[in-house]
């Protein structure tokens, strides 16, 4: 299987089976906008729910807010986005196509050009004689292009506003009230899930580089003098994470460094306990979601790669078929944003901590829901080479968790199965009832969308009160008493029991 | 208490206690944009979760999608929004202020002018000598103003796009794929929760008329020949709803008509079983959320009030302190949108039903999350007249469900209470731990944000293993063994037991 083809296969399943499709597809679509269909939405909700449980609900010091998507210019003037949130673009002199300068370079000559100044980009284009990807025409000089979408609020002579390019700014501009809610005591974190928008010059790679996306962010405010006094440090100290240090990047690396949080802090590979906490819990979260830990790592980004507000970024990158892809960014934003907004608005953002007045520092994990979802799709995709494909989703992320099939429609089998399906739903499982087509075809359809377990009701079910459970990954089957079904599905779904523990496999 | 003052009091609590505050407040804000703080967000999530459970998860034929917020012009050209989604505005000739024409009229002379043609609006303004609300200057003639926010996608010479004014359009433009997912069988429903945007001429009344808001919508597709064959009709037949018919509006009405769904259908007050289902379940949902059924009704809107796509709108209106306010709209959209998009895109939207090809009809419940939240706040607000205020939220909607207080910090009380708080959290309750200040002050703070039950740990707790539970609404207290706490809180929260059933009140 070539690399391109894996993404294409996944796109094909996504389109056909209700995961994801281009927005406004019947009108030809617009690059970088997607719709999440029924199954994609269920998965997205599961990712958000798991993140919320781990990072918000389980932590007494973290609360979630829901801020406005459209914000006035003053916010982005202060935050620096109006001046600095931009990418270099080059235009073809002949066909007028636009390209992101660093990308047309890396596509052509494999030079990492992200974050380089315009003159250097121009020089690389010239030195390597790089041409338009569409018509082979000459390229004009690189220019900066601001990535924010602008909209006017009000009728005549309204005010300029922008769609937020990150959810974070809502939190910074509302810091005073939020600190008040937390009784002005550090540390505390404010979380947010929501849409963010970036007018990407060249959206690409399906849902990986898009113009509208869902972010899950936390701004964790702490006293920099206490950056190594995280409340939950003891719980994460021994967790192992994969790291790619700056030193490794300079020397060239093939395999990330596997290291405990404690050792990472000691060796200064991880800057402080707040960053360490997020790196540890993100590692745990991705594993639960079905992304094996040997395919992702935290890379300490180079200075020129990091955003304008960052004093250190640790990107969680996944080894995908199209290359290494950031799916989570962890940024040390220091007091950059709070200072900017305090100054621009004339508001005091100082908090009293240990009898001194400080503006807190910020550690920010920023997770892209769509990118995480894509990584799950790719890492769970299975193909037996004979036309049978499936997603080996763990139940934690499977959009549907169990399917119920009557062998036939007649003789009361359908009614029996339908009732069973509703019992499973009432017990909280995402159950799917399917009565049409041959049983083999129903299995194939269920496998293709990654339903972990199929329950079949046959004539013996009516006679003996037992049902068949089929395991998606092994295609093996067991027979269990119907009254045990919920418990068995529960234990299997939560990984508390293995399939074979419930009896012999059927022939 | 005058009517204005109730909204002001609620705004005051919302600002001070982390429910809701203006967006970009430190920069002076922009009319019609709000941020939901920690408590407002928890409530918003509870409203969405309850709606999702009732209307989506409990129904095998309804799935949820998550579509793009920014959509290309072609979508709104076809849907009619580009031409018809507008409000009449008048400008002051002197100070250039803008007003919504029907509102400046109803403010001045109490004439319901919504939906009237421009000439009639001009005539009313002239006849009644209505002046600018700000400077008493003369008003110019009324003009139509399109309420959609525009943004350009792409760099130079990009394409025009609009922030969706309703979530519904994502569903209509993706109908073919969604119908395929539902195996092209009617009926089926597609739900969506998300942001919608309207560039209101004069946003007003806190979160009731805003420019950015959260909608929960379902497009229910059915065969119009089977509009009275709803799968769940038997379950809702006997539910009573409050109605205000067109006839009642013509004659003048003081009290809505209370009627069962069955009778409403027989008497043609309700157009079909699909609309009836939504009206019944919305009634049930609001009651669970703490809005008593005697303060809301479904009003059959007049033709000139209904949106351009509607063949009949039944607005759920609540009697609020500022007047009657629509918080849910139920629209019979017929095949209007599907036909428009099928034609404009050249896509076939026909489905085979009973051996005939049809374009399905649509019933659409459209719920405003913020408006429902405001109605709950107002209907639950309590004031004893002596400075003690509280929200009598049912636990279903309370942002925090239980508070745990150690009487003192010392002697192990704090540790004991903190562990208990975490036990409650682990059991799934939104628990809040508070150790600072006198106990009476902690009760007052908890009451003000509507925490139903406060659990206090004192010296007897350590000795005897019992704790005090205080009921917010009656301020009465009972003493229960600590091992029963979770069960008692559970039964109280779910309304399965009354407070006094757990023992005598403490003196």
PDB file of N, CA, C and O in Angstrom, chain B residues 304-354:
ATOM      1  N   UNK B 304     -47.487  36.697   8.194  1.00  0.00           N
ATOM      2  CA  UNK B 304     -46.458  37.707   7.959  1.00  0.00           C
ATOM      3  C   UNK B 304     -45.322  37.646   8.987  1.00  0.00           C
ATOM      4  O   UNK B 304     -44.275  38.257   8.792  1.00  0.00           O
ATOM      5  N   UNK B 305     -45.521  36.918  10.073  1.00  0.00           N
ATOM      6  CA  UNK B 305     -44.459  36.785  11.079  1.00  0.00           C
ATOM      7  C   UNK B 305     -43.509  35.641  10.785  1.00  0.00           C
ATOM      8  O   UNK B 305     -42.392  35.598  11.295  1.00  0.00           O
ATOM      9  N   UNK B 306     -43.964  34.666   9.986  1.00  0.00           N
ATOM     10  CA  UNK B 306     -43.187  33.437   9.797  1.00  0.00           C
ATOM     11  C   UNK B 306     -42.039  33.665   8.818  1.00  0.00           C
ATOM     12  O   UNK B 306     -42.113  34.526   7.946  1.00  0.00           O
ATOM     13  N   UNK B 307     -40.959  32.885   8.963  1.00  0.00           N
ATOM     14  CA  UNK B 307     -39.819  33.020   8.047  1.00  0.00           C
ATOM     15  C   UNK B 307     -40.212  32.679   6.611  1.00  0.00           C
ATOM     16  O   UNK B 307     -41.249  32.049   6.376  1.00  0.00           O
ATOM     17  N   UNK B 308     -39.358  33.060   5.672  1.00  0.00           N
ATOM     18  CA  UNK B 308     -39.704  32.916   4.257  1.00  0.00           C
ATOM     19  C   UNK B 308     -39.900  31.466   3.823  1.00  0.00           C
ATOM     20  O   UNK B 308     -40.552  31.194   2.844  1.00  0.00           O
ATOM     21  N   UNK B 309     -39.328  30.507   4.563  1.00  0.00           N
ATOM     22  CA  UNK B 309     -39.399  29.106   4.151  1.00  0.00           C
ATOM     23  C   UNK B 309     -40.561  28.359   4.799  1.00  0.00           C
ATOM     24  O   UNK B 309     -40.750  27.176   4.567  1.00  0.00           O
ATOM     25  N   UNK B 310     -41.319  29.032   5.637  1.00  0.00           N
ATOM     26  CA  UNK B 310     -42.248  28.311   6.502  1.00  0.00           C
ATOM     27  C   UNK B 310     -43.678  28.277   5.983  1.00  0.00           C
ATOM     28  O   UNK B 310     -44.218  29.271   5.523  1.00  0.00           O
ATOM     29  N   UNK B 311     -44.298  27.081   6.106  1.00  0.00           N
ATOM     30  CA  UNK B 311     -45.721  26.938   5.797  1.00  0.00           C
ATOM     31  C   UNK B 311     -46.521  26.867   7.084  1.00  0.00           C
ATOM     32  O   UNK B 311     -47.669  26.441   7.091  1.00  0.00           O
ATOM     33  N   UNK B 312     -45.929  27.308   8.164  1.00  0.00           N
ATOM     34  CA  UNK B 312     -46.604  27.260   9.448  1.00  0.00           C
ATOM     35  C   UNK B 312     -45.585  27.160  10.561  1.00  0.00           C
ATOM     36  O   UNK B 312     -44.782  26.237  10.580  1.00  0.00           O
ATOM     37  N   UNK B 313     -45.585  28.145  11.448  1.00  0.00           N
ATOM     38  CA  UNK B 313     -44.642  28.160  12.559  1.00  0.00           C
ATOM     39  C   UNK B 313     -45.396  28.121  13.880  1.00  0.00           C
ATOM     40  O   UNK B 313     -46.373  28.845  14.045  1.00  0.00           O
ATOM     41  N   UNK B 314     -44.923  27.296  14.782  1.00  0.00           N
ATOM     42  CA  UNK B 314     -45.505  27.219  16.118  1.00  0.00           C
ATOM     43  C   UNK B 314     -44.394  27.574  17.087  1.00  0.00           C
ATOM     44  O   UNK B 314     -43.534  26.745  17.386  1.00  0.00           O
ATOM     45  N   UNK B 315     -44.395  28.810  17.518  1.00  0.00           N
ATOM     46  CA  UNK B 315     -43.348  29.276  18.418  1.00  0.00           C
ATOM     47  C   UNK B 315     -43.682  28.924  19.850  1.00  0.00           C
ATOM     48  O   UNK B 315     -44.808  29.180  20.307  1.00  0.00           O
ATOM     49  N   UNK B 316     -42.693  28.392  20.540  1.00  0.00           N
ATOM     50  CA  UNK B 316     -42.869  28.217  21.971  1.00  0.00           C
ATOM     51  C   UNK B 316     -42.466  29.533  22.630  1.00  0.00           C
ATOM     52  O   UNK B 316     -41.315  29.955  22.545  1.00  0.00           O
ATOM     53  N   UNK B 317     -43.466  30.187  23.224  1.00  0.00           N
ATOM     54  CA  UNK B 317     -43.218  31.490  23.859  1.00  0.00           C
ATOM     55  C   UNK B 317     -43.304  31.352  25.370  1.00  0.00           C
ATOM     56  O   UNK B 317     -44.140  30.614  25.898  1.00  0.00           O
ATOM     57  N   UNK B 318     -42.442  32.090  26.041  1.00  0.00           N
ATOM     58  CA  UNK B 318     -42.446  32.093  27.504  1.00  0.00           C
ATOM     59  C   UNK B 318     -42.848  33.486  27.976  1.00  0.00           C
ATOM     60  O   UNK B 318     -42.457  34.493  27.390  1.00  0.00           O
ATOM     61  N   UNK B 319     -43.631  33.505  29.019  1.00  0.00           N
ATOM     62  CA  UNK B 319     -44.037  34.770  29.625  1.00  0.00           C
ATOM     63  C   UNK B 319     -42.903  35.253  30.526  1.00  0.00           C
ATOM     64  O   UNK B 319     -42.776  34.801  31.668  1.00  0.00           O
ATOM     65  N   UNK B 320     -42.065  36.129  29.999  1.00  0.00           N
ATOM     66  CA  UNK B 320     -40.929  36.646  30.774  1.00  0.00           C
ATOM     67  C   UNK B 320     -41.230  38.041  31.289  1.00  0.00           C
ATOM     68  O   UNK B 320     -42.199  38.676  30.858  1.00  0.00           O
ATOM     69  N   UNK B 321     -40.378  38.524  32.162  1.00  0.00           N
ATOM     70  CA  UNK B 321     -40.603  39.856  32.751  1.00  0.00           C
ATOM     71  C   UNK B 321     -40.579  40.951  31.693  1.00  0.00           C
ATOM     72  O   UNK B 321     -41.205  41.989  31.864  1.00  0.00           O
ATOM     73  N   UNK B 322     -39.894  40.734  30.591  1.00  0.00           N
ATOM     74  CA  UNK B 322     -39.831  41.753  29.548  1.00  0.00           C
ATOM     75  C   UNK B 322     -40.920  41.565  28.494  1.00  0.00           C
ATOM     76  O   UNK B 322     -40.974  42.296  27.506  1.00  0.00           O
ATOM     77  N   UNK B 323     -41.746  40.560  28.669  1.00  0.00           N
ATOM     78  CA  UNK B 323     -42.821  40.291  27.711  1.00  0.00           C
ATOM     79  C   UNK B 323     -42.764  38.859  27.219  1.00  0.00           C
ATOM     80  O   UNK B 323     -42.021  38.044  27.769  1.00  0.00           O
ATOM     81  N   UNK B 324     -43.543  38.563  26.210  1.00  0.00           N
ATOM     82  CA  UNK B 324     -43.556  37.209  25.653  1.00  0.00           C
ATOM     83  C   UNK B 324     -42.344  37.029  24.753  1.00  0.00           C
ATOM     84  O   UNK B 324     -42.063  37.884  23.920  1.00  0.00           O
ATOM     85  N   UNK B 325     -41.632  35.940  24.918  1.00  0.00           N
ATOM     86  CA  UNK B 325     -40.411  35.731  24.145  1.00  0.00           C
ATOM     87  C   UNK B 325     -40.373  34.332  23.564  1.00  0.00           C
ATOM     88  O   UNK B 325     -40.553  33.357  24.281  1.00  0.00           O
ATOM     89  N   UNK B 326     -40.136  34.245  22.259  1.00  0.00           N
ATOM     90  CA  UNK B 326     -39.942  32.949  21.607  1.00  0.00           C
ATOM     91  C   UNK B 326     -38.617  32.356  22.060  1.00  0.00           C
ATOM     92  O   UNK B 326     -37.581  33.003  21.953  1.00  0.00           O
ATOM     93  N   UNK B 327     -38.655  31.120  22.543  1.00  0.00           N
ATOM     94  CA  UNK B 327     -37.388  30.456  22.862  1.00  0.00           C
ATOM     95  C   UNK B 327     -37.168  29.218  21.990  1.00  0.00           C
ATOM     96  O   UNK B 327     -36.062  28.704  21.892  1.00  0.00           O
ATOM     97  N   UNK B 328     -38.248  28.736  21.378  1.00  0.00           N
ATOM     98  CA  UNK B 328     -38.160  27.611  20.438  1.00  0.00           C
ATOM     99  C   UNK B 328     -39.073  27.934  19.261  1.00  0.00           C
ATOM    100  O   UNK B 328     -40.166  28.462  19.465  1.00  0.00           O
ATOM    101  N   UNK B 329     -38.608  27.640  18.050  1.00  0.00           N
ATOM    102  CA  UNK B 329     -39.488  27.779  16.889  1.00  0.00           C
ATOM    103  C   UNK B 329     -39.693  26.410  16.256  1.00  0.00           C
ATOM    104  O   UNK B 329     -38.724  25.678  16.044  1.00  0.00           O
ATOM    105  N   UNK B 330     -40.935  26.054  16.001  1.00  0.00           N
ATOM    106  CA  UNK B 330     -41.211  24.807  15.278  1.00  0.00           C
ATOM    107  C   UNK B 330     -41.771  25.180  13.924  1.00  0.00           C
ATOM    108  O   UNK B 330     -42.825  25.813  13.843  1.00  0.00           O
ATOM    109  N   UNK B 331     -41.073  24.785  12.870  1.00  0.00           N
ATOM    110  CA  UNK B 331     -41.469  25.231  11.531  1.00  0.00           C
ATOM    111  C   UNK B 331     -41.805  24.045  10.639  1.00  0.00           C
ATOM    112  O   UNK B 331     -41.114  23.026  10.660  1.00  0.00           O
ATOM    113  N   UNK B 332     -42.861  24.206   9.894  1.00  0.00           N
ATOM    114  CA  UNK B 332     -43.176  23.255   8.828  1.00  0.00           C
ATOM    115  C   UNK B 332     -42.494  23.795   7.584  1.00  0.00           C
ATOM    116  O   UNK B 332     -43.012  24.695   6.917  1.00  0.00           O
ATOM    117  N   UNK B 333     -41.356  23.257   7.244  1.00  0.00           N
ATOM    118  CA  UNK B 333     -40.603  23.816   6.115  1.00  0.00           C
ATOM    119  C   UNK B 333     -40.994  23.145   4.800  1.00  0.00           C
ATOM    120  O   UNK B 333     -40.438  23.469   3.759  1.00  0.00           O
ATOM    121  N   UNK B 334     -41.914  22.192   4.867  1.00  0.00           N
ATOM    122  CA  UNK B 334     -42.337  21.419   3.684  1.00  0.00           C
ATOM    123  C   UNK B 334     -41.106  20.939   2.901  1.00  0.00           C
ATOM    124  O   UNK B 334     -40.097  20.586   3.498  1.00  0.00           O
ATOM    125  N   UNK B 335     -41.196  20.939   1.563  1.00  0.00           N
ATOM    126  CA  UNK B 335     -40.032  20.536   0.763  1.00  0.00           C
ATOM    127  C   UNK B 335     -39.307  21.765   0.204  1.00  0.00           C
ATOM    128  O   UNK B 335     -38.498  21.648  -0.713  1.00  0.00           O
ATOM    129  N   UNK B 336     -39.619  22.941   0.779  1.00  0.00           N
ATOM    130  CA  UNK B 336     -39.070  24.204   0.284  1.00  0.00           C
ATOM    131  C   UNK B 336     -37.554  24.160   0.087  1.00  0.00           C
ATOM    132  O   UNK B 336     -37.045  24.381  -1.008  1.00  0.00           O
ATOM    133  N   UNK B 337     -36.819  23.848   1.159  1.00  0.00           N
ATOM    134  CA  UNK B 337     -35.355  23.917   1.084  1.00  0.00           C
ATOM    135  C   UNK B 337     -34.771  22.827   0.192  1.00  0.00           C
ATOM    136  O   UNK B 337     -33.848  23.088  -0.580  1.00  0.00           O
ATOM    137  N   UNK B 338     -35.278  21.609   0.327  1.00  0.00           N
ATOM    138  CA  UNK B 338     -34.725  20.522  -0.492  1.00  0.00           C
ATOM    139  C   UNK B 338     -34.946  20.806  -1.972  1.00  0.00           C
ATOM    140  O   UNK B 338     -34.052  20.602  -2.793  1.00  0.00           O
ATOM    141  N   UNK B 339     -36.124  21.297  -2.332  1.00  0.00           N
ATOM    142  CA  UNK B 339     -36.402  21.621  -3.738  1.00  0.00           C
ATOM    143  C   UNK B 339     -35.463  22.712  -4.240  1.00  0.00           C
ATOM    144  O   UNK B 339     -34.920  22.628  -5.342  1.00  0.00           O
ATOM    145  N   UNK B 340     -35.271  23.746  -3.419  1.00  0.00           N
ATOM    146  CA  UNK B 340     -34.396  24.858  -3.813  1.00  0.00           C
ATOM    147  C   UNK B 340     -32.968  24.372  -4.074  1.00  0.00           C
ATOM    148  O   UNK B 340     -32.351  24.729  -5.075  1.00  0.00           O
ATOM    149  N   UNK B 341     -32.456  23.567  -3.158  1.00  0.00           N
ATOM    150  CA  UNK B 341     -31.071  23.110  -3.312  1.00  0.00           C
ATOM    151  C   UNK B 341     -30.936  22.077  -4.422  1.00  0.00           C
ATOM    152  O   UNK B 341     -29.917  22.043  -5.114  1.00  0.00           O
ATOM    153  N   UNK B 342     -31.927  21.222  -4.578  1.00  0.00           N
ATOM    154  CA  UNK B 342     -31.884  20.232  -5.655  1.00  0.00           C
ATOM    155  C   UNK B 342     -31.800  20.955  -6.996  1.00  0.00           C
ATOM    156  O   UNK B 342     -30.969  20.641  -7.857  1.00  0.00           O
ATOM    157  N   UNK B 343     -32.634  21.966  -7.138  1.00  0.00           N
ATOM    158  CA  UNK B 343     -32.674  22.704  -8.389  1.00  0.00           C
ATOM    159  C   UNK B 343     -31.373  23.485  -8.626  1.00  0.00           C
ATOM    160  O   UNK B 343     -30.753  23.395  -9.690  1.00  0.00           O
ATOM    161  N   UNK B 344     -30.946  24.228  -7.607  1.00  0.00           N
ATOM    162  CA  UNK B 344     -29.768  25.082  -7.781  1.00  0.00           C
ATOM    163  C   UNK B 344     -28.497  24.263  -8.045  1.00  0.00           C
ATOM    164  O   UNK B 344     -27.607  24.709  -8.765  1.00  0.00           O
ATOM    165  N   UNK B 345     -28.416  23.080  -7.464  1.00  0.00           N
ATOM    166  CA  UNK B 345     -27.184  22.294  -7.600  1.00  0.00           C
ATOM    167  C   UNK B 345     -27.285  21.231  -8.689  1.00  0.00           C
ATOM    168  O   UNK B 345     -26.286  20.607  -9.038  1.00  0.00           O
ATOM    169  N   UNK B 346     -28.489  21.013  -9.184  1.00  0.00           N
ATOM    170  CA  UNK B 346     -28.662  19.947 -10.172  1.00  0.00           C
ATOM    171  C   UNK B 346     -28.541  18.548  -9.581  1.00  0.00           C
ATOM    172  O   UNK B 346     -28.208  17.590 -10.272  1.00  0.00           O
ATOM    173  N   UNK B 347     -28.819  18.440  -8.292  1.00  0.00           N
ATOM    174  CA  UNK B 347     -28.754  17.143  -7.607  1.00  0.00           C
ATOM    175  C   UNK B 347     -30.176  16.598  -7.446  1.00  0.00           C
ATOM    176  O   UNK B 347     -31.085  17.364  -7.162  1.00  0.00           O
ATOM    177  N   UNK B 348     -30.341  15.299  -7.595  1.00  0.00           N
ATOM    178  CA  UNK B 348     -31.668  14.741  -7.335  1.00  0.00           C
ATOM    179  C   UNK B 348     -31.836  14.495  -5.847  1.00  0.00           C
ATOM    180  O   UNK B 348     -31.030  13.813  -5.222  1.00  0.00           O
ATOM    181  N   UNK B 349     -32.890  15.054  -5.290  1.00  0.00           N
ATOM    182  CA  UNK B 349     -33.168  14.857  -3.871  1.00  0.00           C
ATOM    183  C   UNK B 349     -34.388  13.947  -3.684  1.00  0.00           C
ATOM    184  O   UNK B 349     -35.017  13.956  -2.631  1.00  0.00           O
ATOM    185  N   UNK B 350     -34.699  13.185  -4.726  1.00  0.00           N
ATOM    186  CA  UNK B 350     -35.860  12.302  -4.619  1.00  0.00           C
ATOM    187  C   UNK B 350     -35.518  11.018  -3.876  1.00  0.00           C
ATOM    188  O   UNK B 350     -34.412  10.497  -3.976  1.00  0.00           O
ATOM    189  N   UNK B 351     -36.497  10.541  -3.151  1.00  0.00           N
ATOM    190  CA  UNK B 351     -36.374   9.285  -2.415  1.00  0.00           C
ATOM    191  C   UNK B 351     -37.555   8.416  -2.811  1.00  0.00           C
ATOM    192  O   UNK B 351     -38.656   8.931  -3.001  1.00  0.00           O
ATOM    193  N   UNK B 352     -37.316   7.116  -2.941  1.00  0.00           N
ATOM    194  CA  UNK B 352     -38.429   6.210  -3.249  1.00  0.00           C
ATOM    195  C   UNK B 352     -39.139   5.838  -1.945  1.00  0.00           C
ATOM    196  O   UNK B 352     -38.523   5.329  -1.017  1.00  0.00           O
ATOM    197  N   UNK B 353     -40.419   6.174  -1.879  1.00  0.00           N
ATOM    198  CA  UNK B 353     -41.217   5.818  -0.706  1.00  0.00           C
ATOM    199  C   UNK B 353     -42.518   5.221  -1.214  1.00  0.00           C
ATOM    200  O   UNK B 353     -43.227   5.876  -1.986  1.00  0.00           O
ATOM    201  N   UNK B 354     -42.815   3.991  -0.778  1.00  0.00           N
ATOM    202  CA  UNK B 354     -44.034   3.312  -1.239  1.00  0.00           C
ATOM    203  C   UNK B 354     -44.147   3.329  -2.765  1.00  0.00           C
ATOM    204  O   UNK B 354     -45.211   3.669  -3.313  1.00  0.00           O
TER     205      UNK B 354
END
